[in-house]
Every structure is written in structure tokens, then in C-alpha cells.
């Protein structure tokens, strides 16, 4: 049985599953191939995804969304919230003359089953699930028979409140009728590192006490114009202090609930956009409440289509575990370009290493796109990690604020030499303290980084390049045994020196 599954709105994605092998065929994200971030599903996505299936699928699945008003995307799709009876819709539809199954379940369920379906724990192992994202902030337990129990709602809208805070302080926020921008959460994460340690002062506590219990649907920037933080500027020390304490307060709310109610030592699965917060992820590991912690590389809504597909598979087959590969996105397509003045060479790891050691910035693409928002070695910008100037240069290339960090990548076997991380981090989802003081380009202001670890099995070409870099760097400085990793990288951006001038203009600001 083949299932095709749609997540139509922002982070729009189409996923396909083969239930006979319980395998993810692909997950095509609408923003990939240089479309704007957070794009909804487009005809391009639909045509690409349909073209990769050799027959009309047996099941068409659609993730739920808010059913009221203009945001409704399919007339008979499920709603946004709910896991109980009525939170899934099963029927039939006719597409291209063929009768197929139709399946829809709520957005809440899509996160839950994405987390479960992609997790590495065996079928039948009970798990806890935390779904925290724009609107949801809930814990669940999934038992050995795939029965889901809602353990409790800790907070409504932790993700929206997090983004809202950034917009409150940003004088450039000019959307009075909106509550937040999707890109603000990542910026607030970066700014928390600039905040001073300490307990909240009176102003901070007042705003935290107002925001945490509030209804995210009723939060508007304009209503807080009298706040001392309104338009204060996002890099103001008073605001970065608040950001840090607000972030801590959100985590502490969920942690307090977990300590009291999640006492069986099951693994914790984390789903929803807050799963991209590497500091919170690290803190969940360090709570020692759980036998393990799993976060998928598409923990945000980019994994929602996979989640609905897993839910559909569970409905039709009883199985809710899938085999998957992080490189299941669209194949990279080289545009036809004017090659005048360009030289083309076969891949030579030694040559690329030499370029990196000469402080060149490399656009590196191969195979299929990664699933989820992180660049994990198939569409990355690579540079040597030693210079603060490289950090500034990469942020300029990517047109990002200077306060945002650059992430490193290293060989899995060398991670403990450079970072205080005792586990692989193949999806770049955990913070670590940087141990190697020479890694100036990738060390954030608070001494942390969010490294990706790479093994040969995971990404053979990137593994080979890192190995070459390690060898060549060590040959230059034979006494320095610490130099074992060393490529800084970024999640989006433009190539440098790869294309002619005309094409550089055309590609400025577009994604790889
Ligand atoms: Fe979501």
C-alpha cells in the first residue's frame, strides 16, 4: 500500500510511505530548491512528488488544520487539535479515475505520530511524548498497544509566545494584526545566550507572569505598547536578560510537570517546532527523567506530513514505525547557468580541503535534500572554523543578524575532543559547551555550539572531506592533537565563487 500525505500550510510538505516495507519513500518540502522559507505546498511540490510515484497511491492523507475561516485547506480534513474519537476522518475519494482511501487526522496527531514513527525504539516500547510548538504544549504516553493517553496540557502556545517576545522588542516589527513571525523563534534562541544569569527582576517577572498563562490567540503586540520592553531593541541587554529568563521559565514549567507526572522512566519523544531549541533539548537529556530522548530532524511542521502518513499507516495496517533516511528530500537540481569564466573539476577532497584552509567559503551540494530545516551535509556552506571573521562573513553571506551563531560539523568519533557531548548528534539538535578554544567561528557568545556529528555510514562524502581536513590540518600542525574536526557550516545561503557574476545576482538570497 502506498500513502501520499500532505501538510499544506507553512512548512508545506508532501510525504510518501510504502506500508509493505514500512519505509519513507520521500518527504518533499515546498521551501527546498530555493523557494522561500516556510513556503506552503505549491503546484511544483505536487508535480515533483507525484512524478516520483509510479502509480496512483492507495491512500491520500491530509494533515488537519484550523477548520474555521479562510485557513481551512480541505473541506473534509480534520481539525488542528485533538487525539480522541473524532480526531481522524476516514473516507474515499476519486483521483484520476481511481477510487482511493482518504485519511485525515489532526495536526496534534501528526506531531505525535511523527515523533513515534521515526523514533529508534522498538515497537511495543512505551514512550512519553512532548509536543510543543506554536499552539500545543502537551505531554502524552503511548503504550505498547499504541494507545495514546493525554497526560496534560502544560501551556498553550509556547512557540507563539516565544516568537511574540522577539517581535515585542523589535522596532522593525510592523505587522500589528499579526502576533509573530516564523523566523523570530530562532533569533530569540540566539539572543538568550547574551542574557546575564540571575533571577528575574520585577519587570521581567511581571511580563513572564502575564505571558505564560495567556491565550496565544489573543496576544497582540499593540496591546503591550506600555511595556518597558516594547520596541526596546532586540540586542538591548535588558531584553536579552528577559529572553534568557523567559526561555528558562517556559522550560521550567514543562520540567516541573514532567518531574511530577512522567515517573516511569520511558524514553521521551519530542515533537513540534520547540524541538529545534537545542538548549532545551540538552536540558531534557540532563533531567535524567527518561531512559533516552529522541527528536527527529523534522520535529517542526516539516515532519507533519510524515506524521499524518504514519497515522494513516497505523490506521490501515496497525504498524506505526517506519524506516527512514534523513536525506529523503528532493534531489538537488542544477540550474542551467552561464559557465563563462568558470572552471569545473571532479570532486577532489584534497583540493576542497586546501580551499577551506585558505579561508575559502564552499557551497557543498550532493544527492537529495535533508528533511527538516537543518543543513546536514547535502546542501551546506562549509568553511574553516577558526576565525571570528569567518563567522561575520558567513552571516553576511546569509544576510543574517550578526548575533546569530554558526554551527560546526565534526567526525562522530572526535566529538568529545571538541565538545562536552558524549553522544552522536547527527541532526544538529543539541547544544554543547565548546572545549576547543580555537573554534572561534563556531563558538557562540556563551561558549556553546550545536554541532552535527558525521559517521561514514551517515554521509560518506562529508565524512571523507572531514577526514581529509583533519589529516591536512594535522600535517600543518603536527603537535596539535586537538585539531580533529573542522568545518563550520550553515543551514541556508548562497554559494561563493561557484557561479558566474550574473548567476550570483540571480541567486542572491535564495536557498541551496
Ligand atoms: Fe505544528
Coordinates of C-alpha atoms and ligand atoms in Angstrom, one line a residue:
X1 CA 0.0 0.0 0.0
X2 CA 1.3 3.5 -0.9
X3 CA 0.3 6.5 1.1
X4 CA 0.8 10.1 -0.1
X5 CA 0.4 12.7 2.7
X6 CA 0.1 16.4 2.6
X7 CA 0.9 19.2 5.1
X8 CA -0.4 22.1 3.0
X9 CA 0.3 25.3 5.0
X10 CA 3.5 26.8 6.2
X11 CA 6.4 24.4 6.2
X12 CA 4.3 22.7 3.4
X13 CA 5.4 19.1 2.8
X14 CA 4.4 16.1 0.8
X15 CA 5.5 12.7 2.1
X16 CA 5.1 9.2 0.7
X17 CA 5.2 5.9 2.6
X18 CA 5.3 2.3 1.4
X19 CA 3.5 0.3 4.0
X20 CA 4.7 -3.1 2.8
X21 CA 8.2 -2.2 3.8
X22 CA 7.2 0.4 6.3
X23 CA 9.6 2.8 4.6
X24 CA 9.6 6.5 3.9
X25 CA 9.9 6.9 0.1
X26 CA 10.4 10.7 0.3
X27 CA 9.4 13.9 2.1
X28 CA 9.4 16.9 -0.2
X29 CA 9.3 20.3 1.4
X30 CA 7.9 23.2 -0.5
X31 CA 10.7 25.5 0.5
X32 CA 13.5 23.4 -0.8
X33 CA 15.1 24.1 -4.2
X34 CA 15.4 27.8 -3.5
X35 CA 11.8 28.6 -2.6
X36 CA 11.2 31.0 0.3
X37 CA 11.4 29.6 3.8
X38 CA 8.1 28.3 5.3
X39 CA 6.5 28.0 1.9
X40 CA 3.1 26.3 1.6
X41 CA 2.7 23.4 -0.8
X42 CA 2.8 24.6 -4.4
X43 CA 2.0 23.0 -7.7
X44 CA 5.7 22.5 -8.1
X45 CA 5.8 20.4 -4.9
X46 CA 2.8 18.4 -6.0
X47 CA 4.2 17.7 -9.5
X48 CA 7.6 16.8 -8.1
X49 CA 6.1 14.5 -5.6
X50 CA 3.6 12.9 -8.0
X51 CA 6.3 12.3 -10.5
X52 CA 8.3 10.2 -8.1
X53 CA 5.4 7.7 -7.6
X54 CA 4.9 5.1 -10.4
X55 CA 1.2 4.6 -9.7
X56 CA -1.7 6.4 -8.1
X57 CA -1.3 5.9 -4.3
X58 CA -3.8 3.8 -2.4
X59 CA -4.3 6.3 0.4
X60 CA -4.4 10.1 0.2
X61 CA -3.8 11.6 3.6
X62 CA -4.2 15.3 4.6
X63 CA -3.0 16.7 7.9
X64 CA -5.6 18.6 9.9
X65 CA -5.6 22.4 10.5
X66 CA -7.9 25.0 11.9
X67 CA -11.2 24.3 10.3
X68 CA -12.8 27.7 10.7
X69 CA -12.4 30.6 8.2
X70 CA -10.1 31.0 5.4
X71 CA -7.3 28.9 6.9
X72 CA -9.3 25.7 6.1
X73 CA -7.5 24.0 3.3
X74 CA -9.5 20.8 2.6
X75 CA -13.3 20.8 3.1
X76 CA -13.4 17.5 4.9
X77 CA -10.0 17.4 6.6
X78 CA -9.5 17.1 10.4
X79 CA -9.1 19.9 12.8
X80 CA -5.9 21.3 14.4
X81 CA -6.3 19.9 18.0
X82 CA -7.5 16.6 19.4
X83 CA -6.5 13.0 19.8
X84 CA -9.8 11.4 20.9
X85 CA -12.6 10.0 18.9
X86 CA -13.4 12.3 16.0
X87 CA -9.9 13.5 15.6
X88 CA -9.5 11.4 12.5
X89 CA -11.6 11.2 9.3
X90 CA -11.7 8.1 7.1
X91 CA -13.4 8.0 3.7
X92 CA -12.8 7.6 0.0
X93 CA -12.1 9.9 -2.9
X94 CA -11.7 9.6 -6.6
X95 CA -8.5 10.8 -8.1
X96 CA -7.6 10.5 -11.8
X97 CA -10.4 8.0 -12.2
X98 CA -9.4 5.7 -9.4
X99 CA -11.1 5.2 -6.1
X100 CA -8.6 5.6 -3.2
X101 CA -8.8 5.8 0.6
X102 CA -8.9 9.3 2.2
X103 CA -7.4 9.8 5.6
X104 CA -7.1 12.9 7.7
X105 CA -6.1 13.4 11.3
X106 CA -5.4 16.4 13.5
X107 CA -2.2 18.5 13.4
X108 CA -1.7 17.5 17.0
X109 CA -1.7 13.8 16.0
X110 CA 0.7 14.5 13.1
X111 CA 3.4 15.6 15.6
X112 CA 2.7 12.8 17.9
X113 CA 2.9 10.1 15.3
X114 CA 5.9 11.7 13.5
X115 CA 7.8 11.5 16.8
X116 CA 6.8 7.9 17.4
X117 CA 7.1 6.6 13.9
X118 CA 10.6 8.0 13.4
X119 CA 11.9 7.1 16.8
X120 CA 14.5 4.3 17.1
X121 CA 12.9 2.5 20.0
X122 CA 11.3 -0.9 19.2
X123 CA 7.6 -1.4 18.5
X124 CA 5.9 -2.1 21.8
X125 CA 8.2 0.0 23.9
X126 CA 6.0 2.6 25.8
X127 CA 7.1 6.2 25.3
X128 CA 6.3 9.6 26.6
X129 CA 5.8 12.3 24.0
X130 CA 6.1 16.0 24.4
X131 CA 4.5 18.1 21.7
X132 CA 5.5 21.7 22.0
X133 CA 5.0 24.1 19.1
X134 CA 3.1 27.3 18.1
X135 CA -0.1 26.3 19.8
X136 CA 0.4 23.0 21.5
X137 CA 2.3 22.4 24.8
X138 CA 1.2 18.9 25.9
X139 CA 2.5 15.6 27.3
X140 CA 1.3 12.1 26.2
X141 CA 2.0 8.5 26.9
X142 CA 1.9 5.9 24.1
X143 CA 1.6 2.3 25.5
X144 CA 2.7 -1.0 24.0
X145 CA -0.6 -1.3 22.1
X146 CA -0.3 2.2 20.5
X147 CA -3.0 3.6 22.8
X148 CA -2.4 7.3 23.4
X149 CA -3.1 8.9 26.8
X150 CA -3.1 12.7 27.1
X151 CA -1.2 13.3 30.3
X152 CA -1.8 17.0 30.4
X153 CA -1.6 20.5 28.8
X154 CA 1.2 22.4 30.4
X155 CA 0.9 25.6 28.4
X156 CA -0.9 26.9 25.4
X157 CA 1.2 28.3 22.6
X158 CA 4.8 28.1 24.0
X159 CA 6.2 28.6 20.4
X160 CA 4.0 31.5 19.6
X161 CA 4.8 33.2 22.9
X162 CA 8.5 32.7 22.3
X163 CA 8.3 34.3 18.9
X164 CA 6.0 37.0 20.2
X165 CA 8.6 38.2 22.7
X166 CA 11.1 38.9 20.0
X167 CA 8.6 40.8 17.9
X168 CA 7.6 42.9 21.0
X169 CA 11.2 44.2 21.4
X170 CA 11.8 44.6 17.7
X171 CA 11.1 48.1 16.3
X172 CA 11.1 46.7 12.8
X173 CA 8.0 44.5 13.6
X174 CA 5.3 46.2 11.5
X175 CA 2.6 43.6 11.5
X176 CA 0.2 44.9 14.1
X177 CA -2.5 42.5 13.2
X178 CA -0.2 39.5 13.4
X179 CA 1.2 38.1 16.6
X180 CA 4.6 36.8 15.5
X181 CA 6.9 35.9 12.5
X182 CA 8.0 32.4 12.0
X183 CA 11.7 33.4 11.8
X184 CA 11.7 35.1 15.2
X185 CA 12.0 32.0 17.4
X186 CA 15.4 31.1 16.1
X187 CA 16.6 34.7 16.6
X188 CA 15.4 34.7 20.2
X189 CA 17.2 31.4 20.8
X190 CA 20.4 33.1 19.7
X191 CA 19.8 36.1 21.9
X192 CA 19.2 34.1 25.1
X193 CA 22.9 33.4 25.1
X194 CA 23.6 37.1 25.6
X195 CA 21.4 37.3 28.7
X196 CA 23.0 37.5 32.2
X197 CA 22.4 34.8 34.7
X198 CA 20.2 35.5 37.6
X199 CA 16.7 35.6 38.9
X200 CA 14.1 37.7 37.1
X201 CA 13.7 41.3 38.2
X202 CA 10.4 42.9 38.8
X203 CA 9.8 44.0 35.1
X204 CA 10.9 40.6 33.9
X205 CA 8.7 38.7 36.3
X206 CA 5.7 40.8 35.5
X207 CA 5.9 40.1 31.8
X208 CA 6.6 36.4 32.3
X209 CA 3.6 36.2 34.6
X210 CA 1.5 37.8 32.0
X211 CA 2.7 35.8 29.0
X212 CA 2.9 32.3 30.3
X213 CA -0.8 31.8 31.2
X214 CA -2.2 34.0 28.4
X215 CA -4.2 32.8 25.4
X216 CA -1.8 32.9 22.4
X217 CA -4.6 33.7 20.1
X218 CA -5.3 36.9 22.0
X219 CA -1.7 38.2 22.2
X220 CA -1.1 41.3 20.2
X221 CA 2.0 43.4 20.0
X222 CA -0.1 46.6 20.1
X223 CA -1.7 45.7 23.4
X224 CA 1.8 45.8 25.1
X225 CA 2.9 49.2 23.9
X226 CA 3.2 50.4 27.5
X227 CA 5.6 47.6 28.4
X228 CA 9.2 48.7 29.1
X229 CA 10.3 46.1 26.5
X230 CA 8.1 47.3 23.7
X231 CA 10.5 48.3 20.8
X232 CA 13.4 48.3 23.2
X233 CA 15.6 46.7 20.5
X234 CA 16.4 43.0 20.4
X235 CA 20.1 43.3 21.3
X236 CA 19.5 45.6 24.3
X237 CA 20.9 44.0 27.4
X238 CA 17.7 44.4 29.3
X239 CA 15.9 42.5 26.6
X240 CA 18.5 39.7 26.3
X241 CA 18.2 39.2 30.1
X242 CA 14.5 38.9 29.7
X243 CA 14.8 36.5 26.8
X244 CA 17.0 34.2 28.9
X245 CA 14.7 34.2 31.9
X246 CA 11.6 33.8 29.7
X247 CA 13.2 30.8 28.0
X248 CA 14.1 29.3 31.4
X249 CA 10.5 30.0 32.7
X250 CA 8.9 28.1 29.7
X251 CA 11.3 25.1 30.2
X252 CA 10.8 25.1 33.9
X253 CA 7.0 24.9 33.5
X254 CA 7.3 21.8 31.4
X255 CA 10.0 20.3 33.5
X256 CA 8.0 20.8 36.7
X257 CA 5.1 18.9 35.1
X258 CA 7.4 16.1 33.9
X259 CA 9.0 15.6 37.2
X260 CA 5.6 15.1 38.9
X261 CA 3.8 13.2 36.2
X262 CA 6.3 11.3 34.0
X263 CA 7.8 9.0 36.5
X264 CA 8.1 5.6 34.7
X265 CA 11.5 6.2 33.1
X266 CA 10.2 5.7 29.5
X267 CA 12.0 7.4 26.6
X268 CA 10.9 10.9 25.8
X269 CA 10.0 11.8 22.2
X270 CA 9.9 15.5 21.4
X271 CA 7.8 16.9 18.5
X272 CA 6.8 20.3 17.4
X273 CA 8.9 23.4 16.5
X274 CA 10.2 23.9 20.0
X275 CA 12.1 20.7 19.4
X276 CA 14.5 22.8 17.3
X277 CA 15.6 24.6 20.5
X278 CA 18.9 22.9 21.1
X279 CA 19.4 24.3 24.6
X280 CA 16.0 22.9 25.8
X281 CA 16.8 19.5 24.1
X282 CA 20.1 19.3 26.0
X283 CA 18.3 20.2 29.2
X284 CA 15.7 17.4 28.7
X285 CA 18.6 14.9 28.4
X286 CA 20.2 16.3 31.6
X287 CA 17.0 15.9 33.6
X288 CA 17.6 12.2 33.8
X289 CA 13.9 11.6 33.9
X290 CA 14.0 9.5 30.8
X291 CA 15.8 6.4 29.5
X292 CA 16.6 8.3 26.3
X293 CA 15.5 11.4 24.4
X294 CA 14.7 11.4 20.7
X295 CA 14.0 14.4 18.4
X296 CA 13.5 13.9 14.7
X297 CA 15.3 16.2 12.3
X298 CA 11.9 17.3 11.1
X299 CA 10.4 17.9 14.5
X300 CA 8.8 21.1 13.3
X301 CA 5.9 21.2 10.8
X302 CA 8.2 19.9 8.1
X303 CA 7.6 16.5 9.7
X304 CA 3.8 16.9 9.9
X305 CA 3.2 15.1 6.5
X306 CA 5.2 12.2 7.7
X307 CA 3.3 12.1 10.9
X308 CA -0.1 12.0 9.2
X309 CA 1.2 9.3 6.8
X310 CA 2.4 7.3 9.9
X311 CA -1.0 7.8 11.5
X312 CA -2.7 6.6 8.3
X313 CA -0.4 3.5 8.2
X314 CA -1.3 2.8 11.8
X315 CA -5.0 3.0 10.9
X316 CA -4.8 0.7 7.9
X317 CA -2.1 -1.8 9.0
X318 CA -1.6 -1.5 12.8
X319 CA 2.0 -0.6 12.4
X320 CA 3.3 2.9 13.3
X321 CA 7.1 2.5 12.9
X322 CA 8.9 3.5 9.8
X323 CA 12.4 3.2 8.3
X324 CA 13.7 6.5 7.1
X325 CA 16.7 8.4 5.9
X326 CA 17.4 12.0 6.7
X327 CA 18.4 12.5 3.0
X328 CA 14.9 11.8 1.7
X329 CA 14.1 15.2 0.3
X330 CA 14.1 16.4 -3.3
X331 CA 17.2 15.6 -5.5
X332 CA 19.3 18.7 -5.9
X333 CA 18.7 20.1 -9.4
X334 CA 21.5 22.1 -11.0
X335 CA 20.1 25.0 -12.9
X336 CA 21.5 25.7 -16.4
X337 CA 23.9 28.5 -15.8
X338 CA 26.3 30.6 -17.9
X339 CA 29.7 28.8 -17.3
X340 CA 31.7 31.5 -18.9
X341 CA 34.8 32.1 -16.8
X342 CA 34.2 29.1 -14.6
X343 CA 36.3 26.1 -14.1
X344 CA 34.8 22.7 -13.4
X345 CA 36.8 19.9 -11.7
X346 CA 35.8 16.4 -10.4
X347 CA 35.5 16.3 -6.7
X348 CA 38.9 16.3 -5.1
X349 CA 38.8 16.2 -1.3
X350 CA 42.4 17.4 -1.1
X351 CA 41.6 20.4 -3.3
X352 CA 38.5 21.3 -1.3
X353 CA 40.4 20.9 1.9
X354 CA 43.1 23.3 0.6
X355 CA 40.5 25.8 -0.3
X356 CA 38.9 25.6 3.2
X357 CA 42.3 26.1 4.8
X358 CA 42.8 29.1 2.6
X359 CA 39.7 30.6 4.2
X360 CA 37.5 30.0 1.1
X361 CA 33.8 29.5 1.7
X362 CA 32.5 26.5 -0.1
X363 CA 28.9 25.7 -1.4
X364 CA 28.6 22.0 -1.0
X365 CA 25.6 20.1 -2.5
X366 CA 25.1 16.4 -3.2
X367 CA 22.2 13.9 -3.5
X368 CA 18.8 14.5 -2.0
X369 CA 17.9 17.4 0.3
X370 CA 17.8 16.8 4.1
X371 CA 14.4 16.5 5.6
X372 CA 13.8 19.3 8.2
X373 CA 15.3 22.7 8.4
X374 CA 18.9 21.8 9.2
X375 CA 21.5 21.6 6.5
X376 CA 23.2 18.3 7.3
X377 CA 25.9 17.9 4.6
X378 CA 23.9 17.7 1.4
X379 CA 23.2 21.4 1.0
X380 CA 25.7 23.2 3.2
X381 CA 28.0 26.1 3.3
X382 CA 31.4 25.0 4.6
X383 CA 34.3 27.0 5.9
X384 CA 37.2 26.6 8.4
X385 CA 36.0 27.2 11.9
X386 CA 38.9 29.1 13.4
X387 CA 38.3 32.8 12.7
X388 CA 35.7 35.2 14.2
X389 CA 35.9 37.0 10.8
X390 CA 34.5 33.8 9.2
X391 CA 31.5 33.9 11.5
X392 CA 30.8 37.5 10.4
X393 CA 31.4 36.7 6.8
X394 CA 29.0 33.8 6.8
X395 CA 26.3 35.8 8.5
X396 CA 26.8 38.5 5.8
X397 CA 26.6 35.9 3.0
X398 CA 23.4 34.6 4.5
X399 CA 22.1 38.1 5.2
X400 CA 21.6 37.3 8.8
X401 CA 22.0 39.3 12.0
X402 CA 25.5 39.3 13.5
X403 CA 24.3 37.9 16.8
X404 CA 23.3 34.6 15.2
X405 CA 25.7 31.6 15.7
X406 CA 27.3 29.4 13.1
X407 CA 27.1 25.6 13.6
X408 CA 30.0 23.2 13.4
X409 CA 30.2 19.7 11.9
X410 CA 32.7 17.1 13.0
X411 CA 33.6 13.4 12.8
X412 CA 31.4 11.4 15.2
X413 CA 34.4 9.7 16.7
X414 CA 36.0 13.1 17.5
X415 CA 33.1 14.9 19.1
X416 CA 34.3 14.6 22.6
X417 CA 37.6 16.2 21.7
X418 CA 35.9 19.4 20.9
X419 CA 32.6 19.5 22.7
X420 CA 31.2 18.3 26.0
X421 CA 28.9 15.9 24.3
X422 CA 29.0 12.2 25.0
X423 CA 26.6 11.1 22.3
X424 CA 26.3 11.4 18.5
X425 CA 24.3 14.4 17.3
X426 CA 23.6 13.6 13.6
X427 CA 20.7 16.1 13.3
X428 CA 22.3 19.1 15.0
X429 CA 19.7 19.3 17.7
X430 CA 21.7 19.5 21.0
X431 CA 23.8 22.3 22.5
X432 CA 27.3 21.6 23.8
X433 CA 29.9 23.5 25.5
X434 CA 32.9 24.1 23.2
X435 CA 36.1 22.7 24.7
X436 CA 38.5 23.8 21.9
X437 CA 39.3 27.5 22.3
X438 CA 40.5 27.7 18.7
X439 CA 37.0 27.2 17.2
X440 CA 36.2 30.9 17.3
X441 CA 33.9 30.9 14.3
X442 CA 31.5 28.4 15.7
X443 CA 31.6 29.3 19.4
X444 CA 28.6 31.3 20.5
X445 CA 28.8 34.1 23.0
X446 CA 28.0 31.8 25.9
X447 CA 30.7 29.3 24.9
X448 CA 28.2 26.8 23.3
X449 CA 27.7 25.3 19.8
X450 CA 25.2 23.0 18.2
X451 CA 27.5 20.5 16.4
X452 CA 26.5 17.9 13.9
X453 CA 28.4 14.7 14.1
X454 CA 29.0 12.7 11.0
X455 CA 29.8 9.0 10.5
X456 CA 30.9 7.2 7.4
X457 CA 27.5 5.4 7.1
X458 CA 25.6 8.6 7.5
X459 CA 27.2 10.7 4.9
X460 CA 30.2 9.1 3.1
X461 CA 31.4 12.2 1.1
X462 CA 31.2 14.6 4.0
X463 CA 32.9 12.0 6.2
X464 CA 35.7 11.8 3.6
X465 CA 36.0 15.6 3.4
X466 CA 36.2 15.9 7.2
X467 CA 38.8 13.1 7.3
X468 CA 40.8 14.9 4.6
X469 CA 40.5 18.2 6.5
X470 CA 41.6 16.6 9.7
X471 CA 44.7 15.0 8.1
X472 CA 45.8 18.1 6.3
X473 CA 45.3 20.3 9.2
X474 CA 47.2 18.0 11.5
X475 CA 50.0 17.7 8.9
X476 CA 50.3 21.5 9.2
X477 CA 50.4 21.5 13.0
X478 CA 51.7 18.1 14.0
X479 CA 52.0 18.9 17.6
X480 CA 48.4 19.9 18.0
X481 CA 46.3 16.8 18.6
X482 CA 43.1 18.7 19.2
X483 CA 42.6 19.5 15.5
X484 CA 40.3 16.7 14.5
X485 CA 37.2 18.3 13.2
X486 CA 36.8 21.3 11.5
X487 CA 34.2 22.6 9.2
X488 CA 31.9 25.2 10.1
X489 CA 28.6 25.2 8.2
X490 CA 25.3 26.8 7.9
X491 CA 21.8 25.8 7.1
X492 CA 21.0 28.1 4.3
X493 CA 22.7 30.5 2.0
X494 CA 24.4 31.2 -1.3
X495 CA 27.4 29.7 -3.0
X496 CA 30.5 31.8 -3.2
X497 CA 32.8 31.5 -6.2
X498 CA 30.8 28.7 -7.7
X499 CA 28.7 30.7 -10.2
X500 CA 29.4 33.5 -12.6
X501 CA 28.5 37.0 -11.7
X502 CA 25.1 37.0 -13.4
X503 CA 24.1 33.9 -11.6
X504 CA 25.3 35.2 -8.3
X505 CA 22.9 38.1 -8.7
X506 CA 20.0 35.9 -9.6
X507 CA 20.7 33.6 -6.7
X508 CA 21.3 36.3 -4.0
X509 CA 19.1 35.4 -1.0
X510 CA 17.9 32.1 -2.5
X511 CA 18.4 28.8 -0.8
X512 CA 20.6 26.0 -1.9
Ligands
LIG1 FE1 2.9 22.2 14.4

